[in-house]
Coordinates of N, CA and C in Angstrom, one line a residue:
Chain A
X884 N 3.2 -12.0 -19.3 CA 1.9 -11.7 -18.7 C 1.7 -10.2 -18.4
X885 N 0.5 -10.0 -18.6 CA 0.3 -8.4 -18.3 C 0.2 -8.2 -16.9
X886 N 0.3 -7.2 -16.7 CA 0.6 -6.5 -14.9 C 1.8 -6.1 -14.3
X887 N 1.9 -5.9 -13.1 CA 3.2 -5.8 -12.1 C 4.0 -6.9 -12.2
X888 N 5.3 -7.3 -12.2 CA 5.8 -8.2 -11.7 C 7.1 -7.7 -10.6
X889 N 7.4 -8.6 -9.9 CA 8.5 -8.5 -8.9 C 9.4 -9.5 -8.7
X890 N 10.7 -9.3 -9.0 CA 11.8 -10.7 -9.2 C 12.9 -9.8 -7.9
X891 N 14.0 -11.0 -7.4 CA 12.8 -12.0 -7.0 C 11.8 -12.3 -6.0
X892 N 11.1 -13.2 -5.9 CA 10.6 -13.3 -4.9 C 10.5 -13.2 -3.4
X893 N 11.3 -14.2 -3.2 CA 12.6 -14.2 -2.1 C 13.9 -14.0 -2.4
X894 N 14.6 -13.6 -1.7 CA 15.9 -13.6 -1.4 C 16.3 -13.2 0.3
X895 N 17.5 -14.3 0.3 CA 18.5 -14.0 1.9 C 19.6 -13.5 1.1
X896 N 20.5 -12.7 1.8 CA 21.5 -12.0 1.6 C 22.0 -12.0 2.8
X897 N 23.5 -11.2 3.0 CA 24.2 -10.9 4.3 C 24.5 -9.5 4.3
X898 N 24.8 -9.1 5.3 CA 24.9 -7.7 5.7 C 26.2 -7.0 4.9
X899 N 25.7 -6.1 3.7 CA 26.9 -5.3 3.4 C 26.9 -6.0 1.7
X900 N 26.4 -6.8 1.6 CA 26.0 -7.2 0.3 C 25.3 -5.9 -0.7
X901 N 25.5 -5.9 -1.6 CA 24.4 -4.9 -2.9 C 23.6 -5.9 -3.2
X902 N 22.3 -5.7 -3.0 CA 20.9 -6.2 -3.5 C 20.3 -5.8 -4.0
X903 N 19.6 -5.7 -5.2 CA 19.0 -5.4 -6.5 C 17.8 -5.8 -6.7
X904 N 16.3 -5.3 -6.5 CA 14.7 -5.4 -6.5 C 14.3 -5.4 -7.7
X905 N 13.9 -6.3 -8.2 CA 13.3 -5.9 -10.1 C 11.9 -5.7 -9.4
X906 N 11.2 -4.6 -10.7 CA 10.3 -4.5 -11.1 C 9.6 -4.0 -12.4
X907 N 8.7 -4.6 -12.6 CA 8.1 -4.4 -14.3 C 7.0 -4.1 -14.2
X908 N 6.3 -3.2 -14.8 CA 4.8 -3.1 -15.1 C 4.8 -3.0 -16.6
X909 N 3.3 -3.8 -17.1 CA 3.5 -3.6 -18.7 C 2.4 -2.6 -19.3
X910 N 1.5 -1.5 -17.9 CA 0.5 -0.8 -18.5 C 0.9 0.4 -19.0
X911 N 2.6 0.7 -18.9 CA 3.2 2.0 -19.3 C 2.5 3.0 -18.7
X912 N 2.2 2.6 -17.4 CA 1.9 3.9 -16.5 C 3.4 4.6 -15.9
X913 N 2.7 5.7 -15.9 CA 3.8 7.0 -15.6 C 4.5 6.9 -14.1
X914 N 3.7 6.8 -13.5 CA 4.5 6.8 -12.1 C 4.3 5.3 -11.3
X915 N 5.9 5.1 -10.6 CA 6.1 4.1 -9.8 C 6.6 4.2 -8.7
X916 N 6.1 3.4 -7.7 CA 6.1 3.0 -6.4 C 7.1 2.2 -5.6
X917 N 7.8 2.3 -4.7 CA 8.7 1.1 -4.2 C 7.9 1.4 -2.5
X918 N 7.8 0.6 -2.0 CA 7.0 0.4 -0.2 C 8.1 -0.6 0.3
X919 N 8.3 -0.7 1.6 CA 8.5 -1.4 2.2 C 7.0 -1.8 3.6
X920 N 7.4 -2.9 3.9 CA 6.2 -3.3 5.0 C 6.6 -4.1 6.5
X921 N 6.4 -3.7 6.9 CA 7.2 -4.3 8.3 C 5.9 -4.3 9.5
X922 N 5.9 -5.1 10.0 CA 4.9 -5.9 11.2 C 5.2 -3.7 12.3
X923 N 4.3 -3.7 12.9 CA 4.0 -2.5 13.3 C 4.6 -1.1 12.2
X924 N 4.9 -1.3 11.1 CA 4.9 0.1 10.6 C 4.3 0.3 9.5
X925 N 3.4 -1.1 9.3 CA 2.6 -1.0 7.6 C 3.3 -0.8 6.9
X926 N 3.0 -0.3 5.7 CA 3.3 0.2 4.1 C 3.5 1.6 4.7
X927 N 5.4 1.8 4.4 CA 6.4 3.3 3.7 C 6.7 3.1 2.5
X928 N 6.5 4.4 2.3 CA 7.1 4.7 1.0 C 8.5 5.0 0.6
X929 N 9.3 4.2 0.0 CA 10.7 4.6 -0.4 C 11.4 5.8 -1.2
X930 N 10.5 5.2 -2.6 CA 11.3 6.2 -3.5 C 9.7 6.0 -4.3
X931 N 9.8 7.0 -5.2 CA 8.5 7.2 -6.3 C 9.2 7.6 -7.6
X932 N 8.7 7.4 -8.7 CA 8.9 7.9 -9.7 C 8.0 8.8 -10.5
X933 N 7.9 9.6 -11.0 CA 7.0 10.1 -12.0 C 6.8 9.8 -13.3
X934 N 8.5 9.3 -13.7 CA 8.4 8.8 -15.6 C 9.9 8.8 -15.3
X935 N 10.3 8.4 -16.7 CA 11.8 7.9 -16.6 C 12.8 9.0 -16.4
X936 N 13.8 8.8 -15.7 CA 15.0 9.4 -15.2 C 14.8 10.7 -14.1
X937 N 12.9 10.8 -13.4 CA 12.4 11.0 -12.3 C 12.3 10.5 -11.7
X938 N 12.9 10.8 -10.3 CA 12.6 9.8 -8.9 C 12.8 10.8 -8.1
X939 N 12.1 10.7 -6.6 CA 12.1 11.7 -5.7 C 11.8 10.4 -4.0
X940 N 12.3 11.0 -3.3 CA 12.6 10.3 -1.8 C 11.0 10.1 -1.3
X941 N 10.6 9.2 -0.4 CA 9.4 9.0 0.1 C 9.8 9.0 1.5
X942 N 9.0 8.6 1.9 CA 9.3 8.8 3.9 C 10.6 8.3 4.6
X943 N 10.8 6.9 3.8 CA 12.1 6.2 4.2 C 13.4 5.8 3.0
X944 N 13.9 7.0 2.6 CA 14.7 6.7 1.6 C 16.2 6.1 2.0
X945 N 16.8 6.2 3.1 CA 17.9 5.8 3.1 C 18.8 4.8 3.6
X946 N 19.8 4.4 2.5 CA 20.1 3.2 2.4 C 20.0 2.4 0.9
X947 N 18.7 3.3 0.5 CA 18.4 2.9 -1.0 C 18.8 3.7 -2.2
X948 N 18.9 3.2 -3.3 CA 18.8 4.1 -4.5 C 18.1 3.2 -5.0
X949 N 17.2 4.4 -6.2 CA 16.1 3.7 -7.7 C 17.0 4.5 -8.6
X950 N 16.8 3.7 -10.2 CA 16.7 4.5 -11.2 C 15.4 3.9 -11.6
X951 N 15.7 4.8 -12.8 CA 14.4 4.3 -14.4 C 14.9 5.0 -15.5
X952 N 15.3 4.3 -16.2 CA 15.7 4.6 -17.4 C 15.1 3.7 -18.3
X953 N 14.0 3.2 -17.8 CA 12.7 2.8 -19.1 C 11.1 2.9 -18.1
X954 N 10.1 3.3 -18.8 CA 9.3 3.4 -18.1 C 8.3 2.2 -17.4
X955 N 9.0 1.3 -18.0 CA 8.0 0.1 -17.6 C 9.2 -0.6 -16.2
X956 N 10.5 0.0 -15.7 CA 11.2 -0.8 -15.0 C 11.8 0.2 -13.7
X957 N 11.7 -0.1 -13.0 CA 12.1 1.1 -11.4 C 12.7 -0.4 -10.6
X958 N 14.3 -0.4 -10.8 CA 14.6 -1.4 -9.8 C 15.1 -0.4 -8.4
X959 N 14.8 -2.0 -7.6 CA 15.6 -0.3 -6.0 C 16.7 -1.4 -5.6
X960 N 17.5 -1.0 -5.5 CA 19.1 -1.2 -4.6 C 19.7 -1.1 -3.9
X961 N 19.8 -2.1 -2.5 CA 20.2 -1.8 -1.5 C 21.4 -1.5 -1.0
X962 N 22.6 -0.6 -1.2 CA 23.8 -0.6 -1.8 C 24.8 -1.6 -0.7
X963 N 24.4 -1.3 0.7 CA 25.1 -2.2 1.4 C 24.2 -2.6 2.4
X964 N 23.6 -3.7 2.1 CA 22.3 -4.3 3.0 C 22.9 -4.0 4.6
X965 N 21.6 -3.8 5.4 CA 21.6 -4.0 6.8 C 20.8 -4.8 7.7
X966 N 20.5 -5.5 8.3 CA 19.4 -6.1 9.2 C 18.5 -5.6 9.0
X967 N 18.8 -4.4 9.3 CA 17.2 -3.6 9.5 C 16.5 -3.6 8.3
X968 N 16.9 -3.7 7.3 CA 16.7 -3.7 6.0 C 15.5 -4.8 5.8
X969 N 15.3 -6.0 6.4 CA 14.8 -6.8 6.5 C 13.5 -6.5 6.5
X970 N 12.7 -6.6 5.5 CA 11.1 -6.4 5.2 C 10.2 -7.3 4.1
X971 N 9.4 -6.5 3.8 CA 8.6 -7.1 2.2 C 8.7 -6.0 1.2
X972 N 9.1 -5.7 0.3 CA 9.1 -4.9 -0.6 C 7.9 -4.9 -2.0
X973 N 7.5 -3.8 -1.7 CA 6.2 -4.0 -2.9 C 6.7 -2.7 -3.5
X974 N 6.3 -3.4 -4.6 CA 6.2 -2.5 -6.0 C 5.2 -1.7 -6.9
X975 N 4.6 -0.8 -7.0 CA 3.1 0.2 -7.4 C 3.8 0.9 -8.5
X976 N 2.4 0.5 -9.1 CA 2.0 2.0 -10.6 C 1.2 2.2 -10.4
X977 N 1.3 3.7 -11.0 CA -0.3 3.9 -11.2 C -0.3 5.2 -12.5
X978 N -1.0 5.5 -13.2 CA -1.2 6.9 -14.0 C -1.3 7.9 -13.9
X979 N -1.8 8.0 -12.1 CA -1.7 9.4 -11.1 C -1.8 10.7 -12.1
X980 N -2.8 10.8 -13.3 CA -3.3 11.7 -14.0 C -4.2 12.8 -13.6
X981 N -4.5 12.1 -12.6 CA -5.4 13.5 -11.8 C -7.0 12.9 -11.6
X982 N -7.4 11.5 -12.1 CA -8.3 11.4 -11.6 C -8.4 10.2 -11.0
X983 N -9.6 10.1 -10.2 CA -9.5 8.7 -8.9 C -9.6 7.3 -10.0
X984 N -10.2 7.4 -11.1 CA -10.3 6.1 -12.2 C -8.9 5.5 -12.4
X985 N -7.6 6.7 -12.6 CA -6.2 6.4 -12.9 C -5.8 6.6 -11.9
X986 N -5.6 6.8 -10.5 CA -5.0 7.3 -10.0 C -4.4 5.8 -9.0
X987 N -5.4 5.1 -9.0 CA -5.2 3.7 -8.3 C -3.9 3.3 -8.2
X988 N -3.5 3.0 -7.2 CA -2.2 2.0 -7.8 C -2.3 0.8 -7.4
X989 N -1.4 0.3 -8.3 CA -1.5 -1.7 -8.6 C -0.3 -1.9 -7.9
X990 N -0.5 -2.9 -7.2 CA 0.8 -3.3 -6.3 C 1.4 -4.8 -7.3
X991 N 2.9 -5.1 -7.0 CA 3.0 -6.2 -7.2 C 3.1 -7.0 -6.2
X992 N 3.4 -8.3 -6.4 CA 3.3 -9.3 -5.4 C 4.2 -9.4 -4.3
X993 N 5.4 -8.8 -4.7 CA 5.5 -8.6 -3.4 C 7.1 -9.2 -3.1
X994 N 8.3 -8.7 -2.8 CA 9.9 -9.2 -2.4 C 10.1 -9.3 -1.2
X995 N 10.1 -10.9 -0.3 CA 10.7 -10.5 1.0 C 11.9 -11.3 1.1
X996 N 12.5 -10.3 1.7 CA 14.2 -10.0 1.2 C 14.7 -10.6 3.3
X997 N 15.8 -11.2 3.4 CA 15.8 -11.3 4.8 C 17.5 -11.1 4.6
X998 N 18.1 -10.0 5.5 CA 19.6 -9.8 5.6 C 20.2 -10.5 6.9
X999 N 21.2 -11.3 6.3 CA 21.6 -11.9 7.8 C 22.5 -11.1 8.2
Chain B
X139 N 3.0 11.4 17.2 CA 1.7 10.8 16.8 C 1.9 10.6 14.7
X140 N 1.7 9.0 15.1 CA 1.9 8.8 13.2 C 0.3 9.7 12.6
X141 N 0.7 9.9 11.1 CA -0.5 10.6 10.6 C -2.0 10.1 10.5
X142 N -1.8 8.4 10.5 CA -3.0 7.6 10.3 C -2.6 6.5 11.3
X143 N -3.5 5.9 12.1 CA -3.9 5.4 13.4 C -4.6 4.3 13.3
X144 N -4.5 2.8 13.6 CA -5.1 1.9 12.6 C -5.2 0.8 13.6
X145 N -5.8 0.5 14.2 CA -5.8 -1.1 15.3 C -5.3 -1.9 15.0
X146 N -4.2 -2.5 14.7 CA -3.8 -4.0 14.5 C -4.6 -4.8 14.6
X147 N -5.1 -4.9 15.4 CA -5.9 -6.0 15.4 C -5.3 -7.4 15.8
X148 N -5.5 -8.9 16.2 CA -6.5 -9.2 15.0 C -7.4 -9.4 15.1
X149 N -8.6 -9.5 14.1 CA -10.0 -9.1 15.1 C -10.5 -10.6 14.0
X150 N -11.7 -11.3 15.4 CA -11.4 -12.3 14.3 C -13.2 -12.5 14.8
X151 N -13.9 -12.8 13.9 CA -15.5 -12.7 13.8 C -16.4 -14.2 13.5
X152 N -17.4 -14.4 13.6 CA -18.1 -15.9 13.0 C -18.7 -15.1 11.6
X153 N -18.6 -16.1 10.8 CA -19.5 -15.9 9.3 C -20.7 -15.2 9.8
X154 N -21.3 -14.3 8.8 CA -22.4 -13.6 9.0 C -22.4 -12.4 9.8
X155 N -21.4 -12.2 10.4 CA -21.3 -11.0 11.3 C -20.4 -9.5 10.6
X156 N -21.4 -8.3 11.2 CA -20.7 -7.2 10.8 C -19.8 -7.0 11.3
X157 N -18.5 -6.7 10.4 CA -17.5 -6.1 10.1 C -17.3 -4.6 10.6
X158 N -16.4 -4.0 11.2 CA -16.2 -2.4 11.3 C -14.9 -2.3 11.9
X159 N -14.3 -1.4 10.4 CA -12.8 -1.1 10.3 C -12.5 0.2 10.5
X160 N -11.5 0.8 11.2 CA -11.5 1.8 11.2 C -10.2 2.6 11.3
X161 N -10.2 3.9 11.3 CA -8.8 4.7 11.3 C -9.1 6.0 11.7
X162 N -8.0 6.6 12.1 CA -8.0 7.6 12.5 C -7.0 8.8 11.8
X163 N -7.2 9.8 11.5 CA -6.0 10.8 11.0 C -5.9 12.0 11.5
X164 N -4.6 12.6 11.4 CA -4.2 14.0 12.1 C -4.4 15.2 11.2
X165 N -4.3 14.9 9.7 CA -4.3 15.7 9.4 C -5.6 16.0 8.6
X166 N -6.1 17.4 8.2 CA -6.8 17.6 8.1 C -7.1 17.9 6.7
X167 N -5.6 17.8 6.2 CA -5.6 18.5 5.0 C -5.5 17.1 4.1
X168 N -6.3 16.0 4.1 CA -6.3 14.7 3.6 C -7.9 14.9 3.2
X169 N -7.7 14.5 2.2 CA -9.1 14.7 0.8 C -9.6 13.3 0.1
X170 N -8.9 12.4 -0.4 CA -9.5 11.4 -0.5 C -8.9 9.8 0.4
X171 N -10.0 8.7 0.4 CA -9.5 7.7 1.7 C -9.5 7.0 0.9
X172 N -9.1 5.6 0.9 CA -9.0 4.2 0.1 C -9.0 3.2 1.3
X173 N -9.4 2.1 1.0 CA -9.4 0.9 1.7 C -8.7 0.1 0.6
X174 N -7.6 -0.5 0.9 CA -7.0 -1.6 0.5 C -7.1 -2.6 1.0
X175 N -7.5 -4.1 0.3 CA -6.8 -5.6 0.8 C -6.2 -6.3 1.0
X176 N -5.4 -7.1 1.5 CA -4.2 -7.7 1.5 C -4.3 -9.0 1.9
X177 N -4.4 -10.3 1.0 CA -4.5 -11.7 1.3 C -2.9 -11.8 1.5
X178 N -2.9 -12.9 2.2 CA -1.5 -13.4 2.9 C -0.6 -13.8 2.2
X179 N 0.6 -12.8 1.8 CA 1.8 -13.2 0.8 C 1.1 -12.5 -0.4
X180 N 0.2 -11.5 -0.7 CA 0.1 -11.0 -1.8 C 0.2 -9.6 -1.7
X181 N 0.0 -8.5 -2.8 CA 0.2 -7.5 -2.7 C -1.5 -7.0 -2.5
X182 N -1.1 -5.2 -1.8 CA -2.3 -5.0 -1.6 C -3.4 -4.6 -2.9
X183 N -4.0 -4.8 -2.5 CA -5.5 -4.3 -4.0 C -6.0 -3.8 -3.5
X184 N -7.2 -2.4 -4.0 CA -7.9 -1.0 -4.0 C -9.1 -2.1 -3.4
X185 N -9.7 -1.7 -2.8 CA -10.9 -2.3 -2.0 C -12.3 -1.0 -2.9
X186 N -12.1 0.2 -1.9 CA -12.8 1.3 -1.8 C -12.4 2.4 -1.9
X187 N -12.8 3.7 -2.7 CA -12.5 4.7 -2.0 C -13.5 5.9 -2.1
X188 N -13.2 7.0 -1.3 CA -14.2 8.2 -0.8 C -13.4 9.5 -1.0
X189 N -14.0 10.1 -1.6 CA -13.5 11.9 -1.9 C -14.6 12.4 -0.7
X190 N -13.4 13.3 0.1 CA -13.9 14.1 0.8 C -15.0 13.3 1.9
X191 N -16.0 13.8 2.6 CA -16.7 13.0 3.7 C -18.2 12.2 2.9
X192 N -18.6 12.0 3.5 CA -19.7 11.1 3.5 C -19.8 9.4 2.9
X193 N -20.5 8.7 3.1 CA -20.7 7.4 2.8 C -20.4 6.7 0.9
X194 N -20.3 5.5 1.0 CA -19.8 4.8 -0.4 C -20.1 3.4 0.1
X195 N -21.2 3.1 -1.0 CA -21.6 1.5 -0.5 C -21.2 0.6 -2.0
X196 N -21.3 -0.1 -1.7 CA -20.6 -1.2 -2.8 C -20.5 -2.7 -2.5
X197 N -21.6 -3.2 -3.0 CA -22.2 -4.6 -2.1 C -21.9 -4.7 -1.1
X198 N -21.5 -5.7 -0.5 CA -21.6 -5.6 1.0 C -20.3 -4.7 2.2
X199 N -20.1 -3.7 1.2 CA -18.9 -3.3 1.8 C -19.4 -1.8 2.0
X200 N -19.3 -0.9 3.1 CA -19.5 0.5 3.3 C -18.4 1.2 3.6
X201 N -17.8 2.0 3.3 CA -16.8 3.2 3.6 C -17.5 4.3 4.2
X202 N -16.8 5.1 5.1 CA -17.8 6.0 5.6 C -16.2 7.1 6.0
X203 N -17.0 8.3 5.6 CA -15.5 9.2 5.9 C -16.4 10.4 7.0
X204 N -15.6 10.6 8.2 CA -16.4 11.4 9.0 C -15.3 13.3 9.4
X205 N -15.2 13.9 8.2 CA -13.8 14.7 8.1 C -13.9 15.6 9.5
X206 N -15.4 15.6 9.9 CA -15.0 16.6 11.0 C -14.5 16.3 12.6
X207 N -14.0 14.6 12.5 CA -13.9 13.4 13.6 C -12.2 13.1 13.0
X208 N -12.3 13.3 11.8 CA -11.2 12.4 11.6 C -11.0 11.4 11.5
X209 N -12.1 10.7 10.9 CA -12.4 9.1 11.6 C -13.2 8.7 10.2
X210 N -12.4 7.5 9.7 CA -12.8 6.7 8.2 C -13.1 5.2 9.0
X211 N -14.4 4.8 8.4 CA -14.6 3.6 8.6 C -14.5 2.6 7.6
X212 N -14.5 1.0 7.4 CA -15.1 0.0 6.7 C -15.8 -0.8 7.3
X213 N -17.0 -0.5 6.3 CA -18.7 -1.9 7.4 C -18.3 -3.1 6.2
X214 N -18.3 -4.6 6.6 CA -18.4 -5.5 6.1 C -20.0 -6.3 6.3
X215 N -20.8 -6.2 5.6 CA -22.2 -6.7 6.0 C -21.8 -8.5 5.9
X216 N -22.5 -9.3 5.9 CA -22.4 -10.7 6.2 C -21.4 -11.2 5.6
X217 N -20.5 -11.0 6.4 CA -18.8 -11.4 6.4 C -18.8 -12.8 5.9
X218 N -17.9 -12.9 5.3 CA -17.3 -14.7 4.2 C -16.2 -15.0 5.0
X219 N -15.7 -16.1 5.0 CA -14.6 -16.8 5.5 C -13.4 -16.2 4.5
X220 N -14.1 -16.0 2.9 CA -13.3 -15.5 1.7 C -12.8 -13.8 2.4
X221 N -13.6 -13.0 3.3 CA -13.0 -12.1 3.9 C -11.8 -11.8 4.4
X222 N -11.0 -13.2 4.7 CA -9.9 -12.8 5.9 C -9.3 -12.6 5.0
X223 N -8.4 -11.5 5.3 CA -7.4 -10.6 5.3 C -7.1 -9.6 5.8
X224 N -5.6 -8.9 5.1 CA -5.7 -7.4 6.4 C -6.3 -6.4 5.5
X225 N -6.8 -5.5 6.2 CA -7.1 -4.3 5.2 C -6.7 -3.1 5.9
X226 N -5.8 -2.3 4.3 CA -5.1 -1.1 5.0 C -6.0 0.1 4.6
X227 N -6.3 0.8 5.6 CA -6.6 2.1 4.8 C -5.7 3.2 4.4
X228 N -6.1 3.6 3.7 CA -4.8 4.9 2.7 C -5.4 6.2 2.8
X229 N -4.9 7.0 2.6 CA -5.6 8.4 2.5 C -4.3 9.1 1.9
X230 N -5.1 10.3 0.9 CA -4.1 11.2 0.4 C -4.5 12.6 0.2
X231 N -3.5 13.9 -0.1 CA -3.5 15.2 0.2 C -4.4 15.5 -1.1
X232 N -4.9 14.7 -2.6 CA -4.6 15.0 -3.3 C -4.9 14.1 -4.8
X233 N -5.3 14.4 -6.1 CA -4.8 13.3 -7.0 C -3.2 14.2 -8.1
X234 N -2.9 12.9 -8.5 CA -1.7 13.1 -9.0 C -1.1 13.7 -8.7
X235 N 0.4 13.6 -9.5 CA 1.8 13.9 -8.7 C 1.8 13.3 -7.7
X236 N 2.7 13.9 -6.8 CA 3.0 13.9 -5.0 C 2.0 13.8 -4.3
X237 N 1.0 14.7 -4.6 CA -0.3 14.9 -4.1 C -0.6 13.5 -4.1
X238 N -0.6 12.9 -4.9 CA -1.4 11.4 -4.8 C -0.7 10.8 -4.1
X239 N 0.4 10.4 -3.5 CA 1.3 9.9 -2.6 C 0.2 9.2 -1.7
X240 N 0.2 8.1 -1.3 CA -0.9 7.5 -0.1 C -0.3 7.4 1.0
X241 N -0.7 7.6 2.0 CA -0.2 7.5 3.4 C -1.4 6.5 4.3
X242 N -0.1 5.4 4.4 CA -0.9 3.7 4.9 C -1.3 4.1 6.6
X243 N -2.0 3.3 6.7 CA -2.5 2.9 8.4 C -1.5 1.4 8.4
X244 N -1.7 1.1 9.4 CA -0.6 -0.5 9.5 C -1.4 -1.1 9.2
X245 N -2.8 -1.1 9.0 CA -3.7 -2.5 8.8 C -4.2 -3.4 9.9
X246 N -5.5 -3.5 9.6 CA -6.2 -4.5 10.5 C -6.4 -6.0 9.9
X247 N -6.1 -6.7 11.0 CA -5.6 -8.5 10.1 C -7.3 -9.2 11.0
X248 N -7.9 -9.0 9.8 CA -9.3 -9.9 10.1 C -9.0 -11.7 9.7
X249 N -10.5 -12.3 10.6 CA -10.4 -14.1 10.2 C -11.9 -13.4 10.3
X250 N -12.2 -14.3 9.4 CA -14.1 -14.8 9.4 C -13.8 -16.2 9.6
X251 N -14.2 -16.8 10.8 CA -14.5 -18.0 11.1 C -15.9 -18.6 10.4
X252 N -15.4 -19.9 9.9 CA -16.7 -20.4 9.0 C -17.7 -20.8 10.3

């Protein structure tokens, strides 16, 4: 299917575990998004991408790593889960070319992840 | 003080009644606003958006950006039950690159009661 996708859906984990976020987009847009969402702090931004083997920190990067080493896939990694860690993880593209027509970004549906 | 300022809400209305969403920001140096959607368990989707200040109508939906207030609105004209959701507003320094970076409000969690 065409669009975002986000695997998996759910997942519980335990503290100190490595957890691993897939995401896919199939419009081969350049830049990707990882958010987290939490009840009083809305949508942060994690990590962003520009294009493959680009990634740069967003408001709340740590704890996490991304790669991309294909442009259609930005997984994020939680290397040693923590409680706090406990959120919804959303996943964005967008073409961010410079104009407001591309610049949109598409969210996917959405990872809530719970660390015991 | 977070950069964008957003009522939680939840603000919950009868069918047919206006809507008015709002936010607030610190900075000054924010150029374009977006209104995003968010049905329950989904991701968010582009509602609206406004370069720089003045009004943006789009059936029954108005955005209104007031840059010398600081203050972005959303009017919902005769609200649907299909309305409820939360809607985040976004705003950015900028398009593309980093510049496009969006900076969320927490979102307001609307019901339209049938």
């Amino acid at each position: 299917d065409a669009g975002i996708t986000q695997s998996p859906r759910y997942k519980i984990t335990e503290t100190g575990r490595q957890v691993t976020l897939m995401c896919h987009q199939t419009w081969s847009h350049s830049y990707m998004f990882w958010y987290r969402q939490d009840l009083g702090h809305g949508l942060r931004l994690i990590y962003y991408s520009a294009a493959a083997d680009i990634t740069d920190k967003g408001e709340v990067p740590d704890g996490y790593v991304v790669s991309r080493s294909k442009t259609e896939n930005f997984p994020l990694t939680l290397e040693s889960a923590t409680r706090s860690q406990t959120s919804v993880y959303f996943c964005a593209s967008s073409e961010a070319s410079g104009s407001i027509f591309t610049d949109t970004q598409y969210f996917g549906p959405g990872t809530r992840l719970t660390v015991l | 003080q977070k950069e964008v300022e957003q009522d939680p809400g939840p603000l919950s209305v009868p069918e047919g009644a206006i809507v008015s969403l709002n936010c607030t920001y610190s900075n000054s140096a924010f150029q374009y606003f977006m209104w995003y959607r968010q049905y329950s368990r989904k991701g968010p989707e582009l509602l609206m958006y406004t370069y720089s200040s003045g009004n943006k109508e789009d059936g029954r939906f108005t955005a209104q950006v007031d840059k010398s207030s600081k203050y972005i609105s959303l009017f919902i004209r005769d609200s649907q039950p299909s309305d409820s959701a939360t809607y985040l507003c976004a705003m950015s320094y900028g398009l593309g690159g980093s510049q496009g970076n969006l900076i969320f409000g927490k979102g307001t969690k609307l019901s339209v009661k049938p």
